[in-house]
Coordinates of C-alpha atoms in Angstrom, one line a residue:
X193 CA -16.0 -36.8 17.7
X194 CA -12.8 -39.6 17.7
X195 CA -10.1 -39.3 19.8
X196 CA -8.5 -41.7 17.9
X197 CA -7.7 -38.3 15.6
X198 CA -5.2 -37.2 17.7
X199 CA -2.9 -40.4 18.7
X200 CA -0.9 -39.3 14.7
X201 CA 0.3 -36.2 16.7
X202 CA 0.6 -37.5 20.1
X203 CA 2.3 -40.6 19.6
X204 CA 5.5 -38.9 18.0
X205 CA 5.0 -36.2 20.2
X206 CA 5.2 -38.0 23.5
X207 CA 8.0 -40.2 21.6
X208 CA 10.2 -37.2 20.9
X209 CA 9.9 -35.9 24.4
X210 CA 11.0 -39.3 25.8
X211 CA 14.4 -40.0 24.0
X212 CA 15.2 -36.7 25.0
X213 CA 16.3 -38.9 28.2
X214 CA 18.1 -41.1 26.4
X215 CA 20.6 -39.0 24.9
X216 CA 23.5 -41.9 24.9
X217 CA 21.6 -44.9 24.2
X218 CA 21.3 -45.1 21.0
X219 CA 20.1 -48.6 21.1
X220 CA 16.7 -47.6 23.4
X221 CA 16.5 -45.1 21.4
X222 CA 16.6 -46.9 17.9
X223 CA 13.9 -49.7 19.6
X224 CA 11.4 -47.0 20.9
X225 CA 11.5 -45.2 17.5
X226 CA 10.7 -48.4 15.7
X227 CA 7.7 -49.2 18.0
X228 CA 6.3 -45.9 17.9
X229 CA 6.5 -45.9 14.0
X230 CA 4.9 -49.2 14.6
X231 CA 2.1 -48.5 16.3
X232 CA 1.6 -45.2 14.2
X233 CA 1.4 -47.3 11.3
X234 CA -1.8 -49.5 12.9
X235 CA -3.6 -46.2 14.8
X236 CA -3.5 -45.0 11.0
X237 CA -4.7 -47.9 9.1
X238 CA -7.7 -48.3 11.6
X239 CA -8.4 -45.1 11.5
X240 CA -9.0 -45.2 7.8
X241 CA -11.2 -48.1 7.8
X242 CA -13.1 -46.1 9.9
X243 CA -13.2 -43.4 7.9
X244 CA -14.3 -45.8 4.4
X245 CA -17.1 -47.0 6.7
X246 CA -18.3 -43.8 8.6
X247 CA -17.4 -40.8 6.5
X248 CA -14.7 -38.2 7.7
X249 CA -13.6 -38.0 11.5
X250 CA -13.3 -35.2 13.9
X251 CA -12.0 -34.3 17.3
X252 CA -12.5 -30.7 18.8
X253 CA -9.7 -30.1 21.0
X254 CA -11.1 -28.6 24.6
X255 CA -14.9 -29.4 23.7
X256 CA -14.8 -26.1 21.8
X257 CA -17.2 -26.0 19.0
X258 CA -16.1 -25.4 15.4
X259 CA -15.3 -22.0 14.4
X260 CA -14.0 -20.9 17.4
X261 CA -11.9 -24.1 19.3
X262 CA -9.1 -25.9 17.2
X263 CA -10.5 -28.8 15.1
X264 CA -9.0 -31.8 14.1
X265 CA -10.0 -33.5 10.7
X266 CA -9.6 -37.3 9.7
X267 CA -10.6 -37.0 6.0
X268 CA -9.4 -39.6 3.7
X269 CA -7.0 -37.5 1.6
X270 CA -5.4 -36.7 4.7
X271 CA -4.8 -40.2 6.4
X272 CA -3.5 -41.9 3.1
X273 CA -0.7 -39.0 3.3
X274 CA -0.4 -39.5 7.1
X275 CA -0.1 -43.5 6.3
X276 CA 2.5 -42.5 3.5
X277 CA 4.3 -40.2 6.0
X278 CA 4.4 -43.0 8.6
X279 CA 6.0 -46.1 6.3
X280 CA 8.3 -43.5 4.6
X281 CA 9.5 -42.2 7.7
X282 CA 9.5 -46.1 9.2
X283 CA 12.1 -46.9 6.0
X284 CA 14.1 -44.3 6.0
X285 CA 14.9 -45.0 9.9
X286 CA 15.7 -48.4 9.2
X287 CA 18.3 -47.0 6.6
X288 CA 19.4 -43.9 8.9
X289 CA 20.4 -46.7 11.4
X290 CA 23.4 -48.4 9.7
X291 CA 24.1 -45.3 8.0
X292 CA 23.8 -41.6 9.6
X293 CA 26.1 -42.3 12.6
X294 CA 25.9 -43.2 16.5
X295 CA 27.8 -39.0 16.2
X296 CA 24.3 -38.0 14.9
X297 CA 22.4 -40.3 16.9
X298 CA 23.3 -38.9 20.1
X299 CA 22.6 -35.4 19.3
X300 CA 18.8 -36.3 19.4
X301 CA 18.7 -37.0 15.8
X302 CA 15.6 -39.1 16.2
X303 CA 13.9 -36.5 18.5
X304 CA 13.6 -34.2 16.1
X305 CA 12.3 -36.9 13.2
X306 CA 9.6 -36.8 15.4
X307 CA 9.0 -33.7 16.0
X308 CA 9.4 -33.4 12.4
X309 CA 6.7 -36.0 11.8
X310 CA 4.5 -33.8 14.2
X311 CA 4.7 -30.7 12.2
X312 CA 3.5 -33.1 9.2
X313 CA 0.8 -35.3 10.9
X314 CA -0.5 -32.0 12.1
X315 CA -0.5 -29.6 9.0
X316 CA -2.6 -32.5 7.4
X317 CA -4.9 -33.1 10.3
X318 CA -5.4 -29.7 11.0
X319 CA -8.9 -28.2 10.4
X320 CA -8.3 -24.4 10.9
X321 CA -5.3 -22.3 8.7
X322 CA -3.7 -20.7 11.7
X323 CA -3.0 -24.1 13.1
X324 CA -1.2 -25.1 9.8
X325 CA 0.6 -22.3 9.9
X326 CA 1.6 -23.5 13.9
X327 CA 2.4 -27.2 12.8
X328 CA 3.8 -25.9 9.4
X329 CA 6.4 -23.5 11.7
X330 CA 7.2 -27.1 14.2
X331 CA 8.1 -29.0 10.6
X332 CA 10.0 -26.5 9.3
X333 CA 12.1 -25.9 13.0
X334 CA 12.9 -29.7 13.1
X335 CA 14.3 -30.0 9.6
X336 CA 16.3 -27.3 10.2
X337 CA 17.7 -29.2 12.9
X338 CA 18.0 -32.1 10.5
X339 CA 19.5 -30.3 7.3
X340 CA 22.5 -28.9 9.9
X341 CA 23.1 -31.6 12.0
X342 CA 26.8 -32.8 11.6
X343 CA 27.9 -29.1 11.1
X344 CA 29.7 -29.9 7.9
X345 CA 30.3 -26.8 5.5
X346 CA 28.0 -27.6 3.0
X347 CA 25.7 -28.7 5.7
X348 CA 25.6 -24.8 7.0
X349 CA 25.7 -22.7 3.7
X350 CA 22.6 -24.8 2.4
X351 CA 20.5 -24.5 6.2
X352 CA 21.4 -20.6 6.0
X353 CA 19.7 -20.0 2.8
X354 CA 17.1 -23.0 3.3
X355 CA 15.9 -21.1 7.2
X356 CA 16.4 -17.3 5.4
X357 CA 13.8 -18.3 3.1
X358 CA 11.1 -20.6 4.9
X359 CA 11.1 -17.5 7.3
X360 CA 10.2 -15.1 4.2
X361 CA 7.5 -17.3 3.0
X362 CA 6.4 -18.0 6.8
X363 CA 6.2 -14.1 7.2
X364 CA 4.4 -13.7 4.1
X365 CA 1.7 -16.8 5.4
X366 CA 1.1 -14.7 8.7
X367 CA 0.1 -11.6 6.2
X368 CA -2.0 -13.9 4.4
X369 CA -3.8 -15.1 7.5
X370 CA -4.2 -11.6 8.8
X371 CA -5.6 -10.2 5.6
X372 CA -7.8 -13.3 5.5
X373 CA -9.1 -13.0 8.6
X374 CA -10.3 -9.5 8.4
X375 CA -12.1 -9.9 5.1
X376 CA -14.2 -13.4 6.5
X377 CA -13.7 -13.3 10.4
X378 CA -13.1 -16.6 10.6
X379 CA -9.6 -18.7 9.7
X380 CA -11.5 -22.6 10.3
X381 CA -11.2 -24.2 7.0
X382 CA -15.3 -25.1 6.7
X383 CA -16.4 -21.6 8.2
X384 CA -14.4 -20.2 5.5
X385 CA -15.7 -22.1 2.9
X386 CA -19.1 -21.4 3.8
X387 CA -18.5 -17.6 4.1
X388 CA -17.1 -17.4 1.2
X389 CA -19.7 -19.4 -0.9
X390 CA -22.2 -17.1 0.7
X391 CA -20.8 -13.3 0.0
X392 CA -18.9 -14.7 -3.2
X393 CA -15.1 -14.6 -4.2
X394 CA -14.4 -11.2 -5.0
X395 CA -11.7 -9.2 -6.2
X396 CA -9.6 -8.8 -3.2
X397 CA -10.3 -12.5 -1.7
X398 CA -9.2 -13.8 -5.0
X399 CA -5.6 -11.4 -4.8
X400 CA -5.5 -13.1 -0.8
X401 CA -5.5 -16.9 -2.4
X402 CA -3.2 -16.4 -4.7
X403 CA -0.7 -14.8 -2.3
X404 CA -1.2 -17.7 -0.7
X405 CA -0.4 -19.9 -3.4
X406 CA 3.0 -17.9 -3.5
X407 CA 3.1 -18.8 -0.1
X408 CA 2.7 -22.9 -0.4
X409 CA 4.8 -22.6 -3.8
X410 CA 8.0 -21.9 -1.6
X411 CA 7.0 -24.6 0.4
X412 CA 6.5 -27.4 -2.1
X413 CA 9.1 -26.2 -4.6
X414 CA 6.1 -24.9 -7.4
X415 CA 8.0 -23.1 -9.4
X416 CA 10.0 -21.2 -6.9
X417 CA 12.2 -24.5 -6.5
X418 CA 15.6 -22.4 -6.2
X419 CA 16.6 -23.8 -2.4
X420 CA 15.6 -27.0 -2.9
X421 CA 18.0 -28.8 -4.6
X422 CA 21.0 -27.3 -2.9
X423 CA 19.5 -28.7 0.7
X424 CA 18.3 -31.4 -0.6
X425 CA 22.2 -32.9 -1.1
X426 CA 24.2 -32.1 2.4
X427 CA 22.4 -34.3 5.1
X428 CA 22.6 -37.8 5.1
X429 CA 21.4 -40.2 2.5
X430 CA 18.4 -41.3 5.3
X431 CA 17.2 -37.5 5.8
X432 CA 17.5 -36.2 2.3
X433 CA 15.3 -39.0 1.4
X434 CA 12.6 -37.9 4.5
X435 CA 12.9 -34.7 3.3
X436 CA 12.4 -35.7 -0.5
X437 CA 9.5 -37.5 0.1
X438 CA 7.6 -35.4 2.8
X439 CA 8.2 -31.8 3.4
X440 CA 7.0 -30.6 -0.5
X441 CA 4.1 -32.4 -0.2
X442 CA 3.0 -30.4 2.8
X443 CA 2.8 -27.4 0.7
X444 CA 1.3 -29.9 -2.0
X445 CA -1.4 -30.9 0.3
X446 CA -2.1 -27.0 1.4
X447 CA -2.5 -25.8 -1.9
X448 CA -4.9 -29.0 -2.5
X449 CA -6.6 -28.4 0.5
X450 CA -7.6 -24.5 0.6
X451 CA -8.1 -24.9 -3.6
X452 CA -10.8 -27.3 -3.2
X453 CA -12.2 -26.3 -0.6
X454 CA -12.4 -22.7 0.0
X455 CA -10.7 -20.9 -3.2
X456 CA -12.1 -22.8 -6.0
X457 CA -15.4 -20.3 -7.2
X458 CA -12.9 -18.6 -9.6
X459 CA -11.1 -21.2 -10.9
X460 CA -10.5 -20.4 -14.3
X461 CA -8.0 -17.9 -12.5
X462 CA -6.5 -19.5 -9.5
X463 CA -6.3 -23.2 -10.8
X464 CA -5.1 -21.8 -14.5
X465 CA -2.5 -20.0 -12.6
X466 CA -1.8 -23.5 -10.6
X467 CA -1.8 -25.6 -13.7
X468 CA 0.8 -23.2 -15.4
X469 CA 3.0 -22.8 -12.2
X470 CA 3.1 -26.9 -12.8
X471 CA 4.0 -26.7 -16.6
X472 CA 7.2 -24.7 -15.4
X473 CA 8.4 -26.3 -12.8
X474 CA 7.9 -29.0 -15.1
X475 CA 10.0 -28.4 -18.1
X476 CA 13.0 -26.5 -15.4
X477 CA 12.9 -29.7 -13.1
X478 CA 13.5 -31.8 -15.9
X479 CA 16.4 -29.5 -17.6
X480 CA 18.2 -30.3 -14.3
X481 CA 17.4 -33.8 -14.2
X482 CA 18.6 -34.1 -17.4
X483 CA 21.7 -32.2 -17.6
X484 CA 23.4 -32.3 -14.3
X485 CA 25.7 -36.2 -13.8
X486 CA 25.6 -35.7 -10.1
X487 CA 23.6 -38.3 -8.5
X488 CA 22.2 -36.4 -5.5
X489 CA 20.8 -33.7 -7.6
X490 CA 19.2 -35.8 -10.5
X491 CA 17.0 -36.9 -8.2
X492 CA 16.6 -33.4 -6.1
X493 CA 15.4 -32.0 -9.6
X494 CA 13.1 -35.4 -10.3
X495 CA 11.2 -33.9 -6.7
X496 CA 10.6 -30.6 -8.6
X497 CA 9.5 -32.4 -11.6
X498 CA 6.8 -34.0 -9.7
X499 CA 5.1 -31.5 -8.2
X500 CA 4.6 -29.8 -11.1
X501 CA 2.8 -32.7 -12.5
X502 CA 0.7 -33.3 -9.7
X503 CA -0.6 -29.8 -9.9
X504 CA -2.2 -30.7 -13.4
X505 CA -5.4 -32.7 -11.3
X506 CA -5.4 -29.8 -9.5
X507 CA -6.2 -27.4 -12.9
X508 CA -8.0 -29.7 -14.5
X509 CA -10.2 -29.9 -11.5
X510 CA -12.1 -33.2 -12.0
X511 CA -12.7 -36.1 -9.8
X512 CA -10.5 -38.4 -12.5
X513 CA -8.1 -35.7 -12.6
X514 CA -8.0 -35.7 -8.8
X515 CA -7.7 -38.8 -8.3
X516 CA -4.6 -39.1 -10.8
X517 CA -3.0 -36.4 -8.4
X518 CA -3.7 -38.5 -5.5
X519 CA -2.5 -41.8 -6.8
X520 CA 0.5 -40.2 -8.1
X521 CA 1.2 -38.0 -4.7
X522 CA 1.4 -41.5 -2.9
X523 CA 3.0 -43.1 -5.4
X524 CA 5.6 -40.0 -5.6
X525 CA 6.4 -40.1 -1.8
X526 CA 7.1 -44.2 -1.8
X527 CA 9.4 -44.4 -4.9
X528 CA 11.2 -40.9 -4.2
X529 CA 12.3 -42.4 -0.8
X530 CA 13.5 -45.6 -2.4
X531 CA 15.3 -44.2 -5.3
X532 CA 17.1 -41.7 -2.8
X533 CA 18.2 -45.1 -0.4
X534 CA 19.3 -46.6 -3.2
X535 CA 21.0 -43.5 -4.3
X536 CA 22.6 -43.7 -1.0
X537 CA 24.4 -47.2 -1.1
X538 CA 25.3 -46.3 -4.6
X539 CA 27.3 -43.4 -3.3
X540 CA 28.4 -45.2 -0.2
X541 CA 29.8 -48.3 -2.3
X542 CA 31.7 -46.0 -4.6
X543 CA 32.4 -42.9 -2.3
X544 CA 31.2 -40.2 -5.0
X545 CA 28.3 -38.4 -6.1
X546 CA 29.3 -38.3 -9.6
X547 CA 27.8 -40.9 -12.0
X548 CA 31.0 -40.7 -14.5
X549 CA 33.0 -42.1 -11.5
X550 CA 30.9 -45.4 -11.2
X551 CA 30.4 -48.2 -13.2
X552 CA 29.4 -52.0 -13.0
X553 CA 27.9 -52.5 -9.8
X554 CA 25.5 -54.4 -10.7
X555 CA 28.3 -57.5 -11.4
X556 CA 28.2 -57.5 -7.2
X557 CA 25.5 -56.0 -6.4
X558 CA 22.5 -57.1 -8.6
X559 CA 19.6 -56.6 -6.2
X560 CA 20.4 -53.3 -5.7
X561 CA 20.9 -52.6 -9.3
X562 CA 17.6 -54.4 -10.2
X563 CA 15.7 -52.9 -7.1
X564 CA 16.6 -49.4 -8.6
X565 CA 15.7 -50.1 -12.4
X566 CA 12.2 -51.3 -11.2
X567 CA 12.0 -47.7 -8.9
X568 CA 12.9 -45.6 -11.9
X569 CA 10.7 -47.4 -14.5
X570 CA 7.9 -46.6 -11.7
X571 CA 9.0 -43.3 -11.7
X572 CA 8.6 -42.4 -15.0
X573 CA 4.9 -44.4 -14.6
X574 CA 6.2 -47.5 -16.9
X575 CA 2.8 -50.2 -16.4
X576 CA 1.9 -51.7 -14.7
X577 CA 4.3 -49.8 -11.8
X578 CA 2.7 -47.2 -9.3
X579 CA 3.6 -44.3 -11.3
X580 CA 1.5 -45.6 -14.3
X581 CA -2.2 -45.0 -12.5
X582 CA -1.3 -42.0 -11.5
X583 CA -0.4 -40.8 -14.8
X584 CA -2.8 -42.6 -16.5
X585 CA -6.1 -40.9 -14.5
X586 CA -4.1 -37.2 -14.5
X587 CA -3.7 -37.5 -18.1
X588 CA -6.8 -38.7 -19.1
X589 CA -8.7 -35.9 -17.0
X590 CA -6.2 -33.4 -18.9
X591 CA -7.0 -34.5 -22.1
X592 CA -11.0 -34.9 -21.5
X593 CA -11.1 -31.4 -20.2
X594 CA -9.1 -29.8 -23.3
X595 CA -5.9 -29.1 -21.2
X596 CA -3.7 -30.7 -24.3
X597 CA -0.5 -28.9 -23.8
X598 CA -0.6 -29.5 -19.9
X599 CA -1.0 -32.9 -20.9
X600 CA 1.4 -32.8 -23.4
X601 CA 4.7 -31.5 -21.6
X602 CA 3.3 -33.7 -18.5
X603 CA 4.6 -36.9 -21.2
X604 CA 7.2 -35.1 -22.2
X605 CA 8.6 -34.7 -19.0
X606 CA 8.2 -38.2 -18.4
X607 CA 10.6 -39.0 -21.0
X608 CA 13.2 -36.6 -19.4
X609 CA 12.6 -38.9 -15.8
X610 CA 13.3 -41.9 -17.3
X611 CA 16.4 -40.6 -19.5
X612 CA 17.9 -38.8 -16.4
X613 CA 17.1 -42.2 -13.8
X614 CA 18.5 -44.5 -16.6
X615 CA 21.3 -42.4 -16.9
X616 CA 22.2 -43.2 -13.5
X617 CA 21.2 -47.0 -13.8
X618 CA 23.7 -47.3 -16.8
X619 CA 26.5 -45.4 -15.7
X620 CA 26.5 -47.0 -12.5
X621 CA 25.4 -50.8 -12.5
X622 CA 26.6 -51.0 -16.3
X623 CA 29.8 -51.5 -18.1
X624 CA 33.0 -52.5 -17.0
X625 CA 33.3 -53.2 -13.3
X626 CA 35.6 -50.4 -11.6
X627 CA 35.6 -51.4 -8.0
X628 CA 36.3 -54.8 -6.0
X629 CA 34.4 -55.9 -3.6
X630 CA 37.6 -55.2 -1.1
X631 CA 37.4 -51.2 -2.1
X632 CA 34.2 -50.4 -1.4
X633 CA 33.4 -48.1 1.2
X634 CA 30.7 -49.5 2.9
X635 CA 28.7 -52.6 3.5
X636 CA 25.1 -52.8 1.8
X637 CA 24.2 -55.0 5.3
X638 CA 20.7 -54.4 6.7
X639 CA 20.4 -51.2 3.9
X640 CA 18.5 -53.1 1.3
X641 CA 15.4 -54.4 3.6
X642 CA 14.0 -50.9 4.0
X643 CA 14.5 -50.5 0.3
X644 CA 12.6 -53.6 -0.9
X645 CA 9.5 -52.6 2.0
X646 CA 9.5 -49.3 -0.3
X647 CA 9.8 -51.3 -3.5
X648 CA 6.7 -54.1 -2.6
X649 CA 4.8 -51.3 -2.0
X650 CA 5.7 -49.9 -5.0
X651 CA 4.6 -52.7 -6.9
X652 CA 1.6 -53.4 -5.0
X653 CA 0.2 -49.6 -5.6
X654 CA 0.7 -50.8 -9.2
X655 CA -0.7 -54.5 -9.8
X656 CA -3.4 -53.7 -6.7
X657 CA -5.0 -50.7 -8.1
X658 CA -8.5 -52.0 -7.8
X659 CA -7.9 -52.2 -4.0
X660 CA -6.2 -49.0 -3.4
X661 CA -8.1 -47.3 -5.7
X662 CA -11.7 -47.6 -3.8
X663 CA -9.9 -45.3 -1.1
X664 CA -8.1 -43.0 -3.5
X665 CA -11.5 -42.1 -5.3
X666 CA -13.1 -41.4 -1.7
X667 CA -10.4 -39.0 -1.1
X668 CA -11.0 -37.7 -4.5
X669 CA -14.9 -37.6 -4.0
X670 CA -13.8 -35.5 -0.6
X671 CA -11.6 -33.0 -2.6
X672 CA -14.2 -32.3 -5.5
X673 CA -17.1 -32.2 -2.9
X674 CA -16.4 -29.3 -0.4
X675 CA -19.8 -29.6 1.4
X676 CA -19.0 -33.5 2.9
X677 CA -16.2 -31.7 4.8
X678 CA -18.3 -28.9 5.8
X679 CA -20.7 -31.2 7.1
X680 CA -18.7 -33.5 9.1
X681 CA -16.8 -29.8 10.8
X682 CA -19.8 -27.8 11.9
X683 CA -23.0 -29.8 12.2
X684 CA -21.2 -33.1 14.1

């Protein structure tokens, strides 16, 4: 066991709980959030060297033994999303500072970012399915929080419908876990793995997985994507671009999780079923990337596109294929917060969402306008970029496997991410320059730091694959071999 597992949960935790008391100083309040994030980001990194040197971590919580206590799980798929999380969440802070509003601030806007990051920390960490459905429920409370805070009308019409539907899907996850339960007995991720290898996947186990892949499709926007872009446009520029780049890939990571490790002995139904889910997200994300000239939503429908894509390593069901999904879901959460920053001093310079209202930024503002061709170019996986590898690995485990037309609309779809971010590059940094210094709305001061952090990184997923790939391919190894997991759970 490593107690180190559970500082990701407990530093937020005990963060959130102390700027409770610091309601009005928003200065305290803005330094302890910074240093918690700091020291998030270094309890993460040593935990996965640890985990590259020793093999997967765990912590049982009250020294009760796997399957019956609450288990924690340090694997390394989950800590490279947790380290994602953590220098996403870092960014978008920076950028929420100048930005979201002292108004916001003191109605314990940063609070309930970490309470937020709790819920997410904990539905990766967590070892047992009732618990994700716990940390999934303390995710899904704080973004609600987030999504409505400022109380503006378009604020409340899109938290109505984005809370009446996370509380259908979280009802539907409770009859899922019920029905679970009384087929195996048990609801700890390695127990259920074991028990289900043992008396085989039948019929009615089968029918249980794939209601809850219905589930975790509401919840990373597979297919059933209709609330998404609507909530992903009313908060600020700093939350939408949290939200963007974290809370689908919660239900990304569940569906990755319980598919590879307990649900994958019939997988020419469930991960067929996976792989076409992603071929139709797909080809609707990218219809509204491409047709809609409003800023926000272009990229609210690239976040769609995405997951759909990364749901092909998933189908294909390789180790290469795995690892493309991997590479890509990191890569995904890094440039998905940077193009929505940079989104957000595009509409704060200009005041407007609309792209046919903006023009020639780029004559004043050239870092930004180069800082944001370099994010979509990695986007659409342009090499030697982030999103290349990624691509690359999912595409070549595709085609090896005989998935050619889930390969095939996966490029495809890539063309319609690059036309819909150009489009916004060229309507707004090119042509003839519409707005003066003097008339902009805003000052880019202090916004563009956080952005070029996200950028670097961008860059360096790209040009230092051989380095980051070493840990990517141990989380892929992890994924496509169920029984080091089981291993590390119930015989440490």
């Amino acid at each position: 066991m490593n107690n180190l597992v559970i500082l990701p949960l407990l530093i937020p935790l005990l963060t959130g709980v102390l700027l409770i008391f610091f309601r009005k100083q928003i200065r305290v309040q803005r330094y302890v959030t910074t240093v918690s994030l700091l020291l998030l980001t270094v309890v993460t990194i040593a935990l996965i060297h640890q985990v590259s040197v020793e093999g997967t971590q765990t912590l049982n919580l009250g020294g009760w033994e796997p399957p019956y206590g609450i288990v924690l799980v340090a694997d390394m798929f989950a800590l490279l999303l947790v380290l994602a999380t953590v220098i996403v969440t870092f960014c978008c802070v920076l950028y929420g500072f100048r930005t979201v509003g002292e108004e916001r601030e003191k109605h314990y806007l940063y609070t309930f970012i970490h309470f937020m990051i709790v819920g997410i920390m904990g539905s990766f960490l967590t070892g047992d399915l009732f618990n994700l459905f716990v940390f999934f429920e303390v995710m899904l409370l704080s973004s609600y929080i987030l999504i409505s805070l400022g109380g503006e009308k378009g604020q409340l019409r899109e938290s109505l419908k984005y809370v009446v539907i996370n509380i259908v899907s979280s009802m539907l996850f409770l009859v899922a876990i019920g029905y679970l339960y009384a087929i195996t007995g048990t609801l700890n991720f390695a127990d259920l793995s074991v028990r289900i290898a043992e008396t085989g996947q039948d019929g009615l186990i089968t029918t249980v997985a794939i209601f809850l892949l219905l589930v975790f499709a509401i919840k990373a926007a597979l297919l059933m994507f209709f609330w998404l872009p609507g909530a992903y446009v009313v908060p600020p520029m700093a939350i939408s671009a949290m939200f963007a780049a974290l809370l689908t890939k919660v239900g990304i990571y569940a569906i990755f999780r319980t598919f590879t490790l307990i649900f994958y002995h019939e997988a020419v139904i469930t991960h067929e079923l996976i792989g076409w889910l992603g071929v139709a997200t797909m080809i609707l994300g990218g219809i509204g990337a491409v047709a809609y000239w409003d800023l926000r939503r272009i990229l609210a429908y690239n976040v769609i596109i995405a997951v759909g894509f990364i749901m092909i390593g998933l189908a294909v069901f390789t180790e290469v294929a795995l690892a493309g999904s991997i590479y890509y879901l990191i890569h995904d959460m890094i440039v998905k917060a940077l193009l929505f920053l940079l989104g957000g001093v595009m509409i704060g310079l200009t005041g407007t969402n609309q792209l046919r209202e903006m023009s020639g930024m780029i004559r004043n503002h050239a870092l930004l306008g180069w800082m944001f061709f370099l994010a979509a170019f990695a986007l659409a996986g342009v090499p030697p970029l982030s999103g290349f590898i990624g691509k690359l690995l999912t595409l070549q485990g595709a085609i090896d496997e005989g998935f050619y037309v889930m390969a095939a609309v996966g490029l495809i779809t890539s063309l319609m991410v690059l036309y819909s971010v150009m489009k916004i590059f060229m309507n707004g940094f090119w042509g003839e320059n519409q707005l003066s210094v003097e008339d902009e709305k805003m000052s880019t001061k202090g916004l563009l730091f956080p952005c070029a952090i996200l950028a670097i990184l961008s860059v360096g997923l790209g040009v230092g694959v051989e380095w980051v790939n070493v840990y990517v391919l141990q989380a892929a190894e992890v994924l496509n071999n169920p029984q080091a997991y089981i291993d590390a759970v119930l015989q440490n």
